[in-house]
Tab-separated table of C-alpha atoms in Angstrom:
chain	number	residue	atom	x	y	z
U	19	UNK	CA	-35.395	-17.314	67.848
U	20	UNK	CA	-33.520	-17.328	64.081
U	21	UNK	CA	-34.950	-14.036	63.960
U	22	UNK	CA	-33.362	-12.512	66.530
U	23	UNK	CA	-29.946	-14.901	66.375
U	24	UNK	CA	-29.631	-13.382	62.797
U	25	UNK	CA	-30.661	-9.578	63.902
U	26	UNK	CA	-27.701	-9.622	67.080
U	27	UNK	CA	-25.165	-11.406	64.276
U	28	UNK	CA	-25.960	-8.925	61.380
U	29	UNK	CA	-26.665	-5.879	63.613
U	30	UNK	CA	-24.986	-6.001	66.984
U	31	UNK	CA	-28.439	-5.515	68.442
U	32	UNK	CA	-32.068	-6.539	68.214
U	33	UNK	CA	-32.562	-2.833	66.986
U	34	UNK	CA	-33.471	-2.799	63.624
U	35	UNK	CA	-35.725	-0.030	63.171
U	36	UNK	CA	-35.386	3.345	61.645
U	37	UNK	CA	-32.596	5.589	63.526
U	38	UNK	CA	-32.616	8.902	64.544
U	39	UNK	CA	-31.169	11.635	62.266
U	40	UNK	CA	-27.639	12.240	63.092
U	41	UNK	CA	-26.954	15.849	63.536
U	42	UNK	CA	-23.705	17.422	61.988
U	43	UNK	CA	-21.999	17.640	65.299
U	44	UNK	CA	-22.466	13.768	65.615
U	45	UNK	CA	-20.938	12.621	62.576
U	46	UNK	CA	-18.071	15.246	63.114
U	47	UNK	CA	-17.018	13.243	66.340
U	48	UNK	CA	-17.214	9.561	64.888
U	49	UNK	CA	-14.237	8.015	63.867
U	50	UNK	CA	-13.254	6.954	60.591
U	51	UNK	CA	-13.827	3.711	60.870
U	52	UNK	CA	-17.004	4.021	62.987
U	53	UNK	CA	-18.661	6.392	59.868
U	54	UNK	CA	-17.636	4.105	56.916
U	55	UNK	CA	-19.064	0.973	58.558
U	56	UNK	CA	-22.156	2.716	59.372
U	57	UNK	CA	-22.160	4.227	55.999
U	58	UNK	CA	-21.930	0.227	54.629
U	59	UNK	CA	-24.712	-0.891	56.919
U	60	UNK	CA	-27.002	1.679	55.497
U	61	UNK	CA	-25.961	1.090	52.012
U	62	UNK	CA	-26.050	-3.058	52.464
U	63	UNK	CA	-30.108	-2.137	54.505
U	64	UNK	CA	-31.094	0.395	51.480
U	65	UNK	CA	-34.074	-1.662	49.823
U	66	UNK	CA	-34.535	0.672	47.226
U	67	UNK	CA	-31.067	0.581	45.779
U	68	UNK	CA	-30.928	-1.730	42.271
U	69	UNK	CA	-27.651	-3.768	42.984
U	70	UNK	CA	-25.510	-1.460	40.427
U	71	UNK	CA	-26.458	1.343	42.259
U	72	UNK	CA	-25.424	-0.113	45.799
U	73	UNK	CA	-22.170	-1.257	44.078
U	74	UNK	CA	-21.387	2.147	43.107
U	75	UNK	CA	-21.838	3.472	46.462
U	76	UNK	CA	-19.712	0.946	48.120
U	77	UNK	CA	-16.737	1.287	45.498
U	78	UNK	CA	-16.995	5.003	46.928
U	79	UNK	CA	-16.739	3.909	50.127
U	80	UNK	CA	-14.148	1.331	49.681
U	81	UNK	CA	-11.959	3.142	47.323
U	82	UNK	CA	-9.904	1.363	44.684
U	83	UNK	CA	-8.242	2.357	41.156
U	84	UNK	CA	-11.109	4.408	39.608
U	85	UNK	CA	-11.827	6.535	42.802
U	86	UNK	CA	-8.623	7.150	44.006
U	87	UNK	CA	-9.095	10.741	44.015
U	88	UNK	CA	-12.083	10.735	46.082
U	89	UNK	CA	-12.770	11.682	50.115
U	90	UNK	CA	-13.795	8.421	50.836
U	91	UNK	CA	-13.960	9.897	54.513
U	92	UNK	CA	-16.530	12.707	53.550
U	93	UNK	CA	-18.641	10.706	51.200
U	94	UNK	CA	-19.247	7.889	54.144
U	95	UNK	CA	-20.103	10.993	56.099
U	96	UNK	CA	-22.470	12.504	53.658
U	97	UNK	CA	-24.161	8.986	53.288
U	98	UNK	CA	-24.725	9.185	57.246
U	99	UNK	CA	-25.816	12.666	57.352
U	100	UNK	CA	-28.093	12.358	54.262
U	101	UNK	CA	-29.580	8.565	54.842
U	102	UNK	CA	-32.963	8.732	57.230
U	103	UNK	CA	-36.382	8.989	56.080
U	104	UNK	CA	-36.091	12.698	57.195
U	105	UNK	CA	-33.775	13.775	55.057
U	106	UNK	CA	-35.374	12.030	52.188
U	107	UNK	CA	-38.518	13.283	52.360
U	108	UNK	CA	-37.428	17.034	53.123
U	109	UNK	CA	-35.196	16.647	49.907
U	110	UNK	CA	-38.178	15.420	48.064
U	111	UNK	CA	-40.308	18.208	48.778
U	112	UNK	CA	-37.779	21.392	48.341
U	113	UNK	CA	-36.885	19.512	45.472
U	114	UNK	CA	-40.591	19.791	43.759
U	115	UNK	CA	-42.068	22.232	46.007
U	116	UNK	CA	-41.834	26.193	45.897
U	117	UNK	CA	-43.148	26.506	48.944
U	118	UNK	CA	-42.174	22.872	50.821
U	119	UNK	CA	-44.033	22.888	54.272
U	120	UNK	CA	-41.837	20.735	56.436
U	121	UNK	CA	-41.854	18.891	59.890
U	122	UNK	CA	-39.534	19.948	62.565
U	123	UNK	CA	-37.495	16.915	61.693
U	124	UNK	CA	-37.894	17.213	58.221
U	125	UNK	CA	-35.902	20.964	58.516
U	126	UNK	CA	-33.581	19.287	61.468
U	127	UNK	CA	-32.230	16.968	58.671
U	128	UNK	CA	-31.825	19.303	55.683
U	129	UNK	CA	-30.523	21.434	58.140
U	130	UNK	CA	-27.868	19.893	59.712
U	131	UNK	CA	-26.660	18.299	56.423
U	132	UNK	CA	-26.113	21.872	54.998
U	133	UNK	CA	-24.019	22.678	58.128
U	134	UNK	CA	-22.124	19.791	57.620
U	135	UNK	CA	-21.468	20.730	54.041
U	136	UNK	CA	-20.727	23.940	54.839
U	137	UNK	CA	-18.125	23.212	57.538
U	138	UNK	CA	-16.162	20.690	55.358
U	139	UNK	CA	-16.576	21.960	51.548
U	140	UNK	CA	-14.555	24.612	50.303
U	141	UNK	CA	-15.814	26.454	47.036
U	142	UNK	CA	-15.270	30.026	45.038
U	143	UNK	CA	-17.520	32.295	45.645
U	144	UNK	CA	-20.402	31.924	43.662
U	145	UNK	CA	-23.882	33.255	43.867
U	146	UNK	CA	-26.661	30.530	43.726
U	147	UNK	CA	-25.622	26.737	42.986
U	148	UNK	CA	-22.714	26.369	40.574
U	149	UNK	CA	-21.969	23.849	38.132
U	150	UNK	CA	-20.801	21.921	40.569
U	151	UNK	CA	-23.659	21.103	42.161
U	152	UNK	CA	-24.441	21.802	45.756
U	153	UNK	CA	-27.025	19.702	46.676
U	154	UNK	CA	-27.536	16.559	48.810
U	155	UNK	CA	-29.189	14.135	46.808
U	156	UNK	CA	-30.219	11.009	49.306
U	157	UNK	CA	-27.609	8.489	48.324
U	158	UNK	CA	-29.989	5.536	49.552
């Protein structure tokens, strides 16, 4: 019963369990609000994370003196898009992989992160990845 009182109070819901990959067109229509909070819960969830690292994240999120030049907007978006076991594990395998062989959700994730990327990042035209960056490194 303290189980489940303290899954409803932390999580609205009894649902604690992996969620589905959100595709780009999802995390287009959420609200501001809706995508940072759900960008915190997956960042306060992340077991992985040492607590510097999870600090770093959320003074993204949050926004203060030292990121005040930052889309706090399309970094809680990215952390939605790119945070689900999917994603990870597709980005682990193109990462070190030639030839990565990957599940249809696997290729739903990377996939619909790229769109997103591509529909809200502007760059020069460059041929292959510039200095930049261009990749979606899991944030979690």
């Amino acid at each position: 019963a303290d189980r489940v009182a303290e899954s409803r109070a932390r999580w609205n819901s009894l649902d604690v369990g992996q969620r589905k990959p959100r595709s780009a067109g999802e995390v287009a229509r959420m609200g501001s609000l809706e995508t940072r909070d759900e960008a915190r819960r997956l960042v306060d969830s992340a077991r992985h994370l040492e607590a510097y690292q999870g600090d770093h994240v959320m003074a993204l999120l949050e926004g203060g003196e030292s990121t005040r030049n930052v889309d706090r907007d399309y970094i809680a978006r990215l952390t939605v898009m790119t945070e689900s076991p999917e994603y990870r594990s597709a980005f682990q395998q193109v990462m070190t992989n030639p030839h990565p062989v990957l599940s249809a959700p696997e290729a739903a994730a990377l996939r619909s992160a790229e769109e997103f990327r591509r529909a809200h990042e502007t760059r020069g035209m460059v041929e292959g990845t510039p200095t930049a960056g261009g990749y979606g490194v899991p944030v979690l």
